[in-house]
JSON list of C-alpha atoms in Angstrom, two decimals:
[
{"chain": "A", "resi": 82, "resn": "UNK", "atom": "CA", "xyz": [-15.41, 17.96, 11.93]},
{"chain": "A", "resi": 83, "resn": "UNK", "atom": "CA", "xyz": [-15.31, 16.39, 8.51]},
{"chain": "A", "resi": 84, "resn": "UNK", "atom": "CA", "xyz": [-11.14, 16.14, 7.49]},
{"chain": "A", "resi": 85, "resn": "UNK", "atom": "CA", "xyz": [-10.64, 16.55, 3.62]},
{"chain": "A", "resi": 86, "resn": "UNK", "atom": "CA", "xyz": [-7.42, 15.94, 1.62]},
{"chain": "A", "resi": 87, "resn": "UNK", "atom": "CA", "xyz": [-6.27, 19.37, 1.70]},
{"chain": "A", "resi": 88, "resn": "UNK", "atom": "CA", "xyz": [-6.59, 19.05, 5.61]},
{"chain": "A", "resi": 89, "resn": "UNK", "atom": "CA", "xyz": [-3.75, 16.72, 5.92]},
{"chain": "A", "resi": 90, "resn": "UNK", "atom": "CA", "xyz": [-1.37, 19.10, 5.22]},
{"chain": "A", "resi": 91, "resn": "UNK", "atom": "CA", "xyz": [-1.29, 20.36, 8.19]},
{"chain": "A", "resi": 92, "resn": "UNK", "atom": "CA", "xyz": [0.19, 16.87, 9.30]},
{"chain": "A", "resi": 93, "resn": "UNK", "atom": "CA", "xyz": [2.71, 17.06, 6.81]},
{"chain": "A", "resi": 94, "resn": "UNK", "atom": "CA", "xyz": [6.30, 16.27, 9.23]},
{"chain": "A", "resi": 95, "resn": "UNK", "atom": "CA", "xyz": [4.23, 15.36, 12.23]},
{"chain": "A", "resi": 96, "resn": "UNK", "atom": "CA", "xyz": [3.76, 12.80, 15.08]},
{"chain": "A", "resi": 97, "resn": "UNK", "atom": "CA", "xyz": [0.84, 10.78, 15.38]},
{"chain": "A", "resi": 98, "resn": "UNK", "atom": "CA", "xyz": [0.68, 8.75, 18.11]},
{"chain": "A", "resi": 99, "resn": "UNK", "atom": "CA", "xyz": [-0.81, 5.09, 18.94]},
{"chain": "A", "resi": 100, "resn": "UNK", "atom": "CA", "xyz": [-3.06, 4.59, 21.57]},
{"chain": "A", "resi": 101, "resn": "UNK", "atom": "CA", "xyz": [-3.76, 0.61, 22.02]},
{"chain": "A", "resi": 102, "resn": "UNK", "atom": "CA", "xyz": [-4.00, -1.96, 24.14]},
{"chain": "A", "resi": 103, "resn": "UNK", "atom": "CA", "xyz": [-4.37, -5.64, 24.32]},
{"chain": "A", "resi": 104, "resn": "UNK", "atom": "CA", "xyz": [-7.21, -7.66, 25.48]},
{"chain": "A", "resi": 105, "resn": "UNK", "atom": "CA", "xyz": [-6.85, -8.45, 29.00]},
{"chain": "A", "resi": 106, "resn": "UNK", "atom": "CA", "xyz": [-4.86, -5.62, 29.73]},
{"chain": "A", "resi": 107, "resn": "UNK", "atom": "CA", "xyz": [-5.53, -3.18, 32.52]},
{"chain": "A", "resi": 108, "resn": "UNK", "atom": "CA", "xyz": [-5.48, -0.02, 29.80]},
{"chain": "A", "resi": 109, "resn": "UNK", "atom": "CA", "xyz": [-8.03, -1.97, 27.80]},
{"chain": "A", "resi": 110, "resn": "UNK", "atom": "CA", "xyz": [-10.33, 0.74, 28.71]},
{"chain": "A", "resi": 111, "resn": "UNK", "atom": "CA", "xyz": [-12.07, 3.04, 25.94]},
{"chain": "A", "resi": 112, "resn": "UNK", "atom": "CA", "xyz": [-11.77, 5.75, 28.71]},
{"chain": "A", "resi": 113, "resn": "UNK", "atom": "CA", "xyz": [-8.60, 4.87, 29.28]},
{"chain": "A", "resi": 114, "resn": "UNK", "atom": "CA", "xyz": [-7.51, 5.02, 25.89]},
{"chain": "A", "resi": 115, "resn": "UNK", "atom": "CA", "xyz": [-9.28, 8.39, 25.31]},
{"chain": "A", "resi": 116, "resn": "UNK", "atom": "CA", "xyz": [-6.72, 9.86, 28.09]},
{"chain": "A", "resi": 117, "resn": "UNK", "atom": "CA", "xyz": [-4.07, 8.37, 26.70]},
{"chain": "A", "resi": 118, "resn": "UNK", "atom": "CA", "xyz": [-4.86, 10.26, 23.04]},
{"chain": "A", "resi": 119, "resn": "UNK", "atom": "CA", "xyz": [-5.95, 13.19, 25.16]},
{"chain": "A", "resi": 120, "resn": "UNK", "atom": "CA", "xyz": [-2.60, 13.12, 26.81]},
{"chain": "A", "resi": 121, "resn": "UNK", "atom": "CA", "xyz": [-0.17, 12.28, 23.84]},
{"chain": "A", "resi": 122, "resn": "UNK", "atom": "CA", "xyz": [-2.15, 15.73, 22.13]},
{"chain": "A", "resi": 123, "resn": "UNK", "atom": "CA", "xyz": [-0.41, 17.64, 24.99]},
{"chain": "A", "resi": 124, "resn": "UNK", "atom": "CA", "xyz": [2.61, 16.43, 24.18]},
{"chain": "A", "resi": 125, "resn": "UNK", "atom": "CA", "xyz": [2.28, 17.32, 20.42]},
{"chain": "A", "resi": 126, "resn": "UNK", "atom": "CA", "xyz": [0.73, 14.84, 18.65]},
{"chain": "A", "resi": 127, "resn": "UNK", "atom": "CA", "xyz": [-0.76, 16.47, 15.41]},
{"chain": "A", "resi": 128, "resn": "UNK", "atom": "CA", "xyz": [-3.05, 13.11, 15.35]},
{"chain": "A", "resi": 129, "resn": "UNK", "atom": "CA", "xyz": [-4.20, 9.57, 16.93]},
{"chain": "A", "resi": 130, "resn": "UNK", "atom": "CA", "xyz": [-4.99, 6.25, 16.28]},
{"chain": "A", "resi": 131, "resn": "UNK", "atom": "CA", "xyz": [-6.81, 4.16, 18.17]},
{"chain": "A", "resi": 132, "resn": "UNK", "atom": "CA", "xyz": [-8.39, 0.72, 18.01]},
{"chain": "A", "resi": 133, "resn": "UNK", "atom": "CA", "xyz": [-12.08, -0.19, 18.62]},
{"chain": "A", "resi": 134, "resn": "UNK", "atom": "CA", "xyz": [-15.43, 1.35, 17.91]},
{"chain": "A", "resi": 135, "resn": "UNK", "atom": "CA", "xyz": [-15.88, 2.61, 21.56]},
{"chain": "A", "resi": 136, "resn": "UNK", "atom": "CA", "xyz": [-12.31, 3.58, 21.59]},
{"chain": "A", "resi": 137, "resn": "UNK", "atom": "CA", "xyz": [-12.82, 5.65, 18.46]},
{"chain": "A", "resi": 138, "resn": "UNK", "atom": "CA", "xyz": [-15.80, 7.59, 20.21]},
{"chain": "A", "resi": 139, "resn": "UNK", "atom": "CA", "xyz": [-13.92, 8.04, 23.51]},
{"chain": "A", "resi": 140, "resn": "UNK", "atom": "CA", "xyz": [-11.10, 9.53, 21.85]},
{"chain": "A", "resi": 141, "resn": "UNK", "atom": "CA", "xyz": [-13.90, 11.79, 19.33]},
{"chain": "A", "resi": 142, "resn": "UNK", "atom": "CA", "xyz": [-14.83, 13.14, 22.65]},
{"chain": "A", "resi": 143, "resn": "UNK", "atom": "CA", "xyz": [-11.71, 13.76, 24.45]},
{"chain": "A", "resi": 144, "resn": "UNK", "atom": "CA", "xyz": [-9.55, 15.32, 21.75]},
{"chain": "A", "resi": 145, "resn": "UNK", "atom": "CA", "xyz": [-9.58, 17.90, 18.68]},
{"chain": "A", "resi": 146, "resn": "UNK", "atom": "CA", "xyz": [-7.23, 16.13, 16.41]},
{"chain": "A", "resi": 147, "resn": "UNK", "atom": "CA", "xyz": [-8.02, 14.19, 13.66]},
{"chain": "A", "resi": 148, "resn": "UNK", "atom": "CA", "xyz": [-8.68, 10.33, 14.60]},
{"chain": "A", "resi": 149, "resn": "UNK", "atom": "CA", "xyz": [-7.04, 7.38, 12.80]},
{"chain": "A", "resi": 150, "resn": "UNK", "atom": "CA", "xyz": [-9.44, 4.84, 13.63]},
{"chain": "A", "resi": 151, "resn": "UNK", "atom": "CA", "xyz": [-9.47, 0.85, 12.95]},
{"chain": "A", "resi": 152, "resn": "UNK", "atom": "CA", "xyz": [-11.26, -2.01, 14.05]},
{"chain": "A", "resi": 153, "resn": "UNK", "atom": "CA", "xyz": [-8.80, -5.65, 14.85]},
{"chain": "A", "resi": 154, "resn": "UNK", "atom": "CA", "xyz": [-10.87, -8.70, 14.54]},
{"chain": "A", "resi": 155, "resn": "UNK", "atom": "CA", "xyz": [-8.78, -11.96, 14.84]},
{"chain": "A", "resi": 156, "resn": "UNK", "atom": "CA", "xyz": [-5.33, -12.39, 15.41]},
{"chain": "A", "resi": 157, "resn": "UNK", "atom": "CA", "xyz": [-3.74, -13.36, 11.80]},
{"chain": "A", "resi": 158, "resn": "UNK", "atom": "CA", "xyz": [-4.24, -12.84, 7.72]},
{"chain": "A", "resi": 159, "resn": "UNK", "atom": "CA", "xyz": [-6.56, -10.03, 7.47]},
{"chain": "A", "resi": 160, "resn": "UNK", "atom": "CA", "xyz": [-7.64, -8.13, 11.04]},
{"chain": "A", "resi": 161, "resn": "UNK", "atom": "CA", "xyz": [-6.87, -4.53, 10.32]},
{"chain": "A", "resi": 162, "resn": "UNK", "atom": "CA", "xyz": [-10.05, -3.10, 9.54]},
{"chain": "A", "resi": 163, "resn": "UNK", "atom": "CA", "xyz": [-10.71, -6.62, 7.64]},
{"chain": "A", "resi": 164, "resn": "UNK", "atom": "CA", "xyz": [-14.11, -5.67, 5.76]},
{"chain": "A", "resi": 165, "resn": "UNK", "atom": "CA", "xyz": [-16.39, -2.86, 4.66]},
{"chain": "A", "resi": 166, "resn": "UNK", "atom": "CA", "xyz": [-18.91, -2.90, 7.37]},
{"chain": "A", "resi": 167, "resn": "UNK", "atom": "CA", "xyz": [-15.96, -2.86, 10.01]},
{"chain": "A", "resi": 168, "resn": "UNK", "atom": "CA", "xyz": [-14.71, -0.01, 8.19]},
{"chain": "A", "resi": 169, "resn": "UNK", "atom": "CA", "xyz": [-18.23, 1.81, 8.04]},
{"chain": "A", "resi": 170, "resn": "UNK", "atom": "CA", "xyz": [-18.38, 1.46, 11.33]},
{"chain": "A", "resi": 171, "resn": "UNK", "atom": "CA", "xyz": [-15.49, 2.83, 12.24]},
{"chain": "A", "resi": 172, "resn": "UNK", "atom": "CA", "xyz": [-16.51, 5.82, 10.09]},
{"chain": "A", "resi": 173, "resn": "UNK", "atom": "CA", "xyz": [-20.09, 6.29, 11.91]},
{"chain": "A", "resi": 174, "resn": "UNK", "atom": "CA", "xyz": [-17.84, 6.25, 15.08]},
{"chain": "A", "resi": 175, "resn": "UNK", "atom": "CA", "xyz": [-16.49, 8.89, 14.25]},
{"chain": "A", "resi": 176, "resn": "UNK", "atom": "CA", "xyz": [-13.11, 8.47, 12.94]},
{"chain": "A", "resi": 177, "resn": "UNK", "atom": "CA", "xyz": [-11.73, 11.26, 10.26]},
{"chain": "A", "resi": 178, "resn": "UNK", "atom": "CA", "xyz": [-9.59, 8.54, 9.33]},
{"chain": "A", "resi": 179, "resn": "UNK", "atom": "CA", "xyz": [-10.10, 4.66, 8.82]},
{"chain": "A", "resi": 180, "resn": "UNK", "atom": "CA", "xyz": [-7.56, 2.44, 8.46]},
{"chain": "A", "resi": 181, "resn": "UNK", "atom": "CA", "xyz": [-7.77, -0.57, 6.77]},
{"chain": "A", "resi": 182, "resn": "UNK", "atom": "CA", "xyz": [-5.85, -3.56, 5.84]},
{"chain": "A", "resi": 183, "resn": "UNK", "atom": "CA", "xyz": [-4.34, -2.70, 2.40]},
{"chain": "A", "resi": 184, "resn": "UNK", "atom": "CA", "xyz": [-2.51, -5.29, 1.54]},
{"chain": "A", "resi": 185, "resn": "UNK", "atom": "CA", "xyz": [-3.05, -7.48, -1.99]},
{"chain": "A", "resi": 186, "resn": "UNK", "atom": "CA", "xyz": [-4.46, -10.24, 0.57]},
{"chain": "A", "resi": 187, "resn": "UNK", "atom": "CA", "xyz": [-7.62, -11.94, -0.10]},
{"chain": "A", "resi": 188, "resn": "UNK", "atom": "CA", "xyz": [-10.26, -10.27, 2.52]},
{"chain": "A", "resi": 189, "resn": "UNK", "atom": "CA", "xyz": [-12.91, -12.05, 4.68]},
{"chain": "A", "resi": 190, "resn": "UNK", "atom": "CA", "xyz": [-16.07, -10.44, 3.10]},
{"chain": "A", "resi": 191, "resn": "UNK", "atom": "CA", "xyz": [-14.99, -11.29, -0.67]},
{"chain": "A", "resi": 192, "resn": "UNK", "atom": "CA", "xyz": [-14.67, -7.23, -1.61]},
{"chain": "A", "resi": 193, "resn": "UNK", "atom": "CA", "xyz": [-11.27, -6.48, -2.81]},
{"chain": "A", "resi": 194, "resn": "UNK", "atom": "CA", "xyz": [-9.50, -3.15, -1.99]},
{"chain": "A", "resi": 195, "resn": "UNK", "atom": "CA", "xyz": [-11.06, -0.92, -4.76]},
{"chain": "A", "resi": 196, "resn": "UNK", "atom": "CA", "xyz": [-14.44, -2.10, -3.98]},
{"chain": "A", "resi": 197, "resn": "UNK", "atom": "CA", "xyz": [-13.92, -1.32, -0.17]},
{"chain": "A", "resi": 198, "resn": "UNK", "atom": "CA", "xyz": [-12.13, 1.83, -0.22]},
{"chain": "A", "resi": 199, "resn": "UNK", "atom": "CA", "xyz": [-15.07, 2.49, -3.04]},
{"chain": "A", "resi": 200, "resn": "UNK", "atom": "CA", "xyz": [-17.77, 1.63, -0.14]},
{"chain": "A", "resi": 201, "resn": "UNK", "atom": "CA", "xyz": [-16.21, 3.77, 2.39]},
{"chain": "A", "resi": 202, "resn": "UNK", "atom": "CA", "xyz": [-16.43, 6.86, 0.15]},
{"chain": "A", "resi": 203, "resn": "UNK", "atom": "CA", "xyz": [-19.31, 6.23, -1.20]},
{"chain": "A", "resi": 204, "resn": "UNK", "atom": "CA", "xyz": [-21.27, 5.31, 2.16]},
{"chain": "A", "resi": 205, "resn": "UNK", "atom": "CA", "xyz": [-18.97, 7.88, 4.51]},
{"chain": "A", "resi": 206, "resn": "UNK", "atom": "CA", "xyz": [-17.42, 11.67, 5.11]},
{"chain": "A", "resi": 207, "resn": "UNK", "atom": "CA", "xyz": [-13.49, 9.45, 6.04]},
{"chain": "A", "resi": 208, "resn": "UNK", "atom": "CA", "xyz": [-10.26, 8.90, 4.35]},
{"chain": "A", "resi": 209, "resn": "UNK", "atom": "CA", "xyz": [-9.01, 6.12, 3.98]},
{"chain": "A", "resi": 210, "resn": "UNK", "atom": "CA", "xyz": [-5.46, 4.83, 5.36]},
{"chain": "A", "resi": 211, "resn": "UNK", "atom": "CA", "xyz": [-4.35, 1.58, 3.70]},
{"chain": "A", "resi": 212, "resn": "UNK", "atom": "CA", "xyz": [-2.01, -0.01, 5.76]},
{"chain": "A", "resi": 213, "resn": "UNK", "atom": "CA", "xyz": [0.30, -2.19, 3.55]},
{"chain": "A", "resi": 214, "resn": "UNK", "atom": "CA", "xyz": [3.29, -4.47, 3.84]},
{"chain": "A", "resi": 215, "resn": "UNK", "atom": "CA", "xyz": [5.21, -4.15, 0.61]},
{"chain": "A", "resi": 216, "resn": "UNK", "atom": "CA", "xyz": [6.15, -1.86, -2.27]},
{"chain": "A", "resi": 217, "resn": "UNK", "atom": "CA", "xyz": [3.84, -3.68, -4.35]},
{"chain": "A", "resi": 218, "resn": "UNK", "atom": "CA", "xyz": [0.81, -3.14, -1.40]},
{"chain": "A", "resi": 219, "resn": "UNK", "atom": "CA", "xyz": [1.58, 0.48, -2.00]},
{"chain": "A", "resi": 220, "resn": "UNK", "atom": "CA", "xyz": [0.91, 0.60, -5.65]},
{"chain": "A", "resi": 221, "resn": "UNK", "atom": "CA", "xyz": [-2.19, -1.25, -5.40]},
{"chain": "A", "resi": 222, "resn": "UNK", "atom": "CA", "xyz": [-3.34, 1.03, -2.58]},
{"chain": "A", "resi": 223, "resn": "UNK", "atom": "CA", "xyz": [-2.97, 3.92, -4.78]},
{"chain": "A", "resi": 224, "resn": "UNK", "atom": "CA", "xyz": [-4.55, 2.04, -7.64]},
{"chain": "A", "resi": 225, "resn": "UNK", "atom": "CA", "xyz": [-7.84, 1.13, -5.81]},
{"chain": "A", "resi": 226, "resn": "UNK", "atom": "CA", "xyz": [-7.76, 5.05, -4.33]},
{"chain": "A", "resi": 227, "resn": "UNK", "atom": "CA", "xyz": [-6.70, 5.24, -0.97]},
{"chain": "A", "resi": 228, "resn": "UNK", "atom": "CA", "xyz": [-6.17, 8.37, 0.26]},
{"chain": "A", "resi": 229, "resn": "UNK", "atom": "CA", "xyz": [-2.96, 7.68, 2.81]},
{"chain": "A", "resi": 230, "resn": "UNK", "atom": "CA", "xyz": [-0.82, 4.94, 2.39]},
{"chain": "A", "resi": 231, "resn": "UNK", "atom": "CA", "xyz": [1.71, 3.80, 5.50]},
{"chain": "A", "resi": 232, "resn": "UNK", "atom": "CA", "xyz": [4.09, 1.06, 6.05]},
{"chain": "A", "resi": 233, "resn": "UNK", "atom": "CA", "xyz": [2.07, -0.50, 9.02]},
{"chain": "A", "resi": 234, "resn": "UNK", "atom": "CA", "xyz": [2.36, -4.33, 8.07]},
{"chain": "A", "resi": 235, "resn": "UNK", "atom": "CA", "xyz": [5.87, -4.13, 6.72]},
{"chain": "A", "resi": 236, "resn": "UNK", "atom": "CA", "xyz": [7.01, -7.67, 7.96]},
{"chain": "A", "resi": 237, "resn": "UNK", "atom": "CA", "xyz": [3.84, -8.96, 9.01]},
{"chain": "A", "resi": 238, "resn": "UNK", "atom": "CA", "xyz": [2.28, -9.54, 5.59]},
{"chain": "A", "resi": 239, "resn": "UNK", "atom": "CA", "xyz": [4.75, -12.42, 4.94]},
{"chain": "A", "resi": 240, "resn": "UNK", "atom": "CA", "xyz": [6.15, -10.31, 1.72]},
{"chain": "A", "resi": 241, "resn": "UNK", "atom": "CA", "xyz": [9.20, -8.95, 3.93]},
{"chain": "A", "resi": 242, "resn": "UNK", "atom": "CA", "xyz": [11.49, -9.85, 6.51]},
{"chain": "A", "resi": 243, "resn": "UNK", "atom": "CA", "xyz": [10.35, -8.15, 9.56]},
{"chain": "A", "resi": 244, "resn": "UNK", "atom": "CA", "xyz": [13.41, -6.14, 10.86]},
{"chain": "A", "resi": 245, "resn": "UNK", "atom": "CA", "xyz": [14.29, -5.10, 14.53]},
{"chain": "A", "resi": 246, "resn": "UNK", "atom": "CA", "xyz": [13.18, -1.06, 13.90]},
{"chain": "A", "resi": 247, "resn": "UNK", "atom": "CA", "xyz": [11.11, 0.53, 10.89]},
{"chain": "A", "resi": 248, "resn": "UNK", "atom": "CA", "xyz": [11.59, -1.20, 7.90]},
{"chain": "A", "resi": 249, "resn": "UNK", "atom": "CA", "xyz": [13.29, 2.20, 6.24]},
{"chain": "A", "resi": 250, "resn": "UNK", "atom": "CA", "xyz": [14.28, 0.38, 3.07]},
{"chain": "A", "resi": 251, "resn": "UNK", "atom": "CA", "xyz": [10.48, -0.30, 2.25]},
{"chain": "A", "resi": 252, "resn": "UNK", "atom": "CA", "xyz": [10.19, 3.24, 3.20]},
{"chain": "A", "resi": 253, "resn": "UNK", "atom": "CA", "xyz": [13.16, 4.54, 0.86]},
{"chain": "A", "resi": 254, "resn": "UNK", "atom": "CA", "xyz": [11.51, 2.15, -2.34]},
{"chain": "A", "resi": 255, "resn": "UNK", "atom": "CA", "xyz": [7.84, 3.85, -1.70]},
{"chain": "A", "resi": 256, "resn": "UNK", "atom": "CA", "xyz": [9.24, 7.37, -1.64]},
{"chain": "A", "resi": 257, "resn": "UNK", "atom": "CA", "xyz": [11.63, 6.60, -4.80]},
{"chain": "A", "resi": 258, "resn": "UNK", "atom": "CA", "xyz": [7.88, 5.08, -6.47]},
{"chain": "A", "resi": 259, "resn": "UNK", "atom": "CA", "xyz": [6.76, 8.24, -5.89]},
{"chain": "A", "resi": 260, "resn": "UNK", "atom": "CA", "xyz": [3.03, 6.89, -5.51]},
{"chain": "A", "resi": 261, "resn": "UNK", "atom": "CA", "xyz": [1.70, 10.89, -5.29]},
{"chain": "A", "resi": 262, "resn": "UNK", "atom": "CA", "xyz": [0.26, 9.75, -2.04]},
{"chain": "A", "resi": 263, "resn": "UNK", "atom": "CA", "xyz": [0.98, 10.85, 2.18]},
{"chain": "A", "resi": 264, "resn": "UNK", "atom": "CA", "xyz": [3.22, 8.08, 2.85]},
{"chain": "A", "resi": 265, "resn": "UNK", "atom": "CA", "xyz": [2.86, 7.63, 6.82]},
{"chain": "A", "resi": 266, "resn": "UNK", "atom": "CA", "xyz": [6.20, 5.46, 8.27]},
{"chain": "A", "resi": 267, "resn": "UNK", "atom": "CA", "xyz": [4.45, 3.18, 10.87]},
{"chain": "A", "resi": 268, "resn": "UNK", "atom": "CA", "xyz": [5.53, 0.08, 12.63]},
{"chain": "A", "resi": 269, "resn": "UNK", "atom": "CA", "xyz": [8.39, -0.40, 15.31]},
{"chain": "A", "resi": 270, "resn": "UNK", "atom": "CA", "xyz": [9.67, 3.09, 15.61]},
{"chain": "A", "resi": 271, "resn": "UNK", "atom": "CA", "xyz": [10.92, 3.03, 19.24]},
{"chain": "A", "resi": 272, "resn": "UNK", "atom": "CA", "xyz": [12.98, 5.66, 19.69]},
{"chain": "A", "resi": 273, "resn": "UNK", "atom": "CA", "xyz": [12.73, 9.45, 18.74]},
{"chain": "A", "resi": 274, "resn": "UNK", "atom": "CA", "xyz": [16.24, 8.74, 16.60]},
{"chain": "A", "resi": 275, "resn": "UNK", "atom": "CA", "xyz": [14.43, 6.71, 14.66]},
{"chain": "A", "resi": 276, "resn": "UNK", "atom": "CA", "xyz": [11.31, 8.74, 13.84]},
{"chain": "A", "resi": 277, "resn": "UNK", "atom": "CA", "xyz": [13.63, 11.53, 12.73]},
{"chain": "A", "resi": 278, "resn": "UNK", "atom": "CA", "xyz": [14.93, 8.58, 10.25]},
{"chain": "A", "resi": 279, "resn": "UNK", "atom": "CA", "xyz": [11.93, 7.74, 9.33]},
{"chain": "A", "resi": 280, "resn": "UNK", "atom": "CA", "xyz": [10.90, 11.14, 8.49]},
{"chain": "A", "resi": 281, "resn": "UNK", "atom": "CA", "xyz": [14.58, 12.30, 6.87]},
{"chain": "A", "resi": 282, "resn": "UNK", "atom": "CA", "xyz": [13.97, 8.96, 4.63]},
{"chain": "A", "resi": 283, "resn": "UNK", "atom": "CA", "xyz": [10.92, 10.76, 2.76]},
{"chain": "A", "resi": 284, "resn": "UNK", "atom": "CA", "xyz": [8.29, 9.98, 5.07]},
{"chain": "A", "resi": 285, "resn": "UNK", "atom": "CA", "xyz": [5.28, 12.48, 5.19]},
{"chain": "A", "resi": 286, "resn": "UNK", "atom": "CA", "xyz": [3.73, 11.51, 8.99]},
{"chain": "A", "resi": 287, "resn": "UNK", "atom": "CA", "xyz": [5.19, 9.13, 11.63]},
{"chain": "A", "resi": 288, "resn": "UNK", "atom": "CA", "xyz": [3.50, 7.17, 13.78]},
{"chain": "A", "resi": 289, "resn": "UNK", "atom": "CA", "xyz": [4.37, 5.71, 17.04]},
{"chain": "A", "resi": 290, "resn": "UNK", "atom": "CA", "xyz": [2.81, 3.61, 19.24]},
{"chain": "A", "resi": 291, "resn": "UNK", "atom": "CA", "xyz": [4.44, 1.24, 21.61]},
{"chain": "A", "resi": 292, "resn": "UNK", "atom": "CA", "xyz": [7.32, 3.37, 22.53]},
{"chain": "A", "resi": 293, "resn": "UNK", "atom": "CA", "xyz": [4.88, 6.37, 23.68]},
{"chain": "A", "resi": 294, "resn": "UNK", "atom": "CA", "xyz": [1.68, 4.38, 24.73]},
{"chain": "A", "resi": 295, "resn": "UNK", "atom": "CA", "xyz": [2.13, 0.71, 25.71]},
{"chain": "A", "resi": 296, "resn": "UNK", "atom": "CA", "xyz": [3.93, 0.59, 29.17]},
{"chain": "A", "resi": 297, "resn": "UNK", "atom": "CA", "xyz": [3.84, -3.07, 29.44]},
{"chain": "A", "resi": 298, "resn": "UNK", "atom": "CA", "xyz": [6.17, -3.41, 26.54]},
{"chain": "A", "resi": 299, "resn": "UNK", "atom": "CA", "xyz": [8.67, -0.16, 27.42]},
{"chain": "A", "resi": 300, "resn": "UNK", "atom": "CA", "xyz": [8.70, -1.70, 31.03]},
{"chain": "A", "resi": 301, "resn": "UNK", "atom": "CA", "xyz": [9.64, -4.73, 29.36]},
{"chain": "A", "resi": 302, "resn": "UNK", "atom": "CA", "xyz": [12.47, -3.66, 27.72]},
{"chain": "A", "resi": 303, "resn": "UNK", "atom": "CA", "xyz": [13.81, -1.92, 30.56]},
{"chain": "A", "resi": 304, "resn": "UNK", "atom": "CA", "xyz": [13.52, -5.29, 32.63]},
{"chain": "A", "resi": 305, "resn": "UNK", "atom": "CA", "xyz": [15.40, -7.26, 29.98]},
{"chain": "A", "resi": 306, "resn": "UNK", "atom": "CA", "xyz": [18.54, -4.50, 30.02]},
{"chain": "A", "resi": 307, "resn": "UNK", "atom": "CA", "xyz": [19.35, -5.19, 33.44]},
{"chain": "A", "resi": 308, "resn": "UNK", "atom": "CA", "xyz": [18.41, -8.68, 33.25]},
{"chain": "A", "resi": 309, "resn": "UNK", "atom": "CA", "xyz": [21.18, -8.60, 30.49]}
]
């Protein structure tokens, strides 16, 4: 299934969910993370994203949804996606979707954003989703032609302050831009209160991750409230 721009309509208002985990982990298991996507589609997710080349075919495999995939390498600056062959590959894994790192950061293989969104066109059948931290991320995503834009690295770029839920101001200042592009809200949505905020403040897609697919961390904060 190739996905084209007048596909993502249909995930105009919808959930997509994050299926990840950490090196090290017990999940960190392409199979694994395949039933976890397969699993979150039950539930109604219109979409996933997942992490990781075998990851990406896994989930190909185990679900009909489009697939958001991305590749980490390294820990800090640039890791999303960071250049155009990790991007290609996550294309010729099969991903509708790849998301990159789409912030105005310099990037490890010398290309700047135009030239890699550019590449992946020109070199794949996938959209691109340009994951950026800042208004001004946003702009420049549209500039260099992604074809999604989301607030992923909203506090992690070092442009913004990272706040304890979804940054819904950055959220509120790319809707008022009105960039003419999907804006997805993505990064520390925890609660289903706050994806219906996210998507009331203008967002077209929500992602959530943690909260649905990372038990470690909900365990976690279940431990700490009666630790409290």
């Amino acid at each position: 299934m190739t996905l084209k721009l007048t596909d993502l309509d249909a995930l105009k208002g919808q959930l997509i969910v994050s299926a990840q985990a950490y090196p090290g982990e017990p999940m960190r298991d392409p199979r694994t993370t395949g039933q976890v996507a397969a699993s979150a589609v039950i539930g109604g997710a219109a979409a996933v994203r997942v992490q990781g080349i075998a990851d990406i075919q896994f989930t190909r495999a185990a679900v009909e949804v489009p697939v958001i995939g991305l590749w980490k390498d390294g820990h800090s600056g640039v890791f999303i996606t960071p250049t155009l062959q990790h991007a290609l590959a996550c294309a010729n894994a099969g991903a509708h979707i790849v998301a990159i790192d789409g912030t105005r950061r310099p990037r490890p293989d010398g290309l700047d954003l135009a030239a890699t969104i550019a590449g992946i066109h020109t070199g794949s059948n996938a959209l691109v989703m340009a994951d950026c931290g800042s208004l001004a991320d946003a702009e420049a995503a549209v500039a260099a032609g992604a074809d999604l834009i989301g607030t992923t690295l909203a506090g992690y770029s070092g442009e913004r302050e990272k706040t304890q839920g979804p940054d819904l101001d950055l959220l509120a200042e790319i809707v008022a831009a009105d960039l003419g592009l999907p804006l997805i809200a993505e990064g520390r949505i925890h609660t289903p209160a706050q994806a219906r905020q996210a998507l009331d403040a203008g967002a077209f897609a929500v992602v959530v991750g943690t909260a649905i697919t990372h038990p470690a961390s909900i365990t976690g904060w279940f431990k700490d409230a009666l630790d409290a």
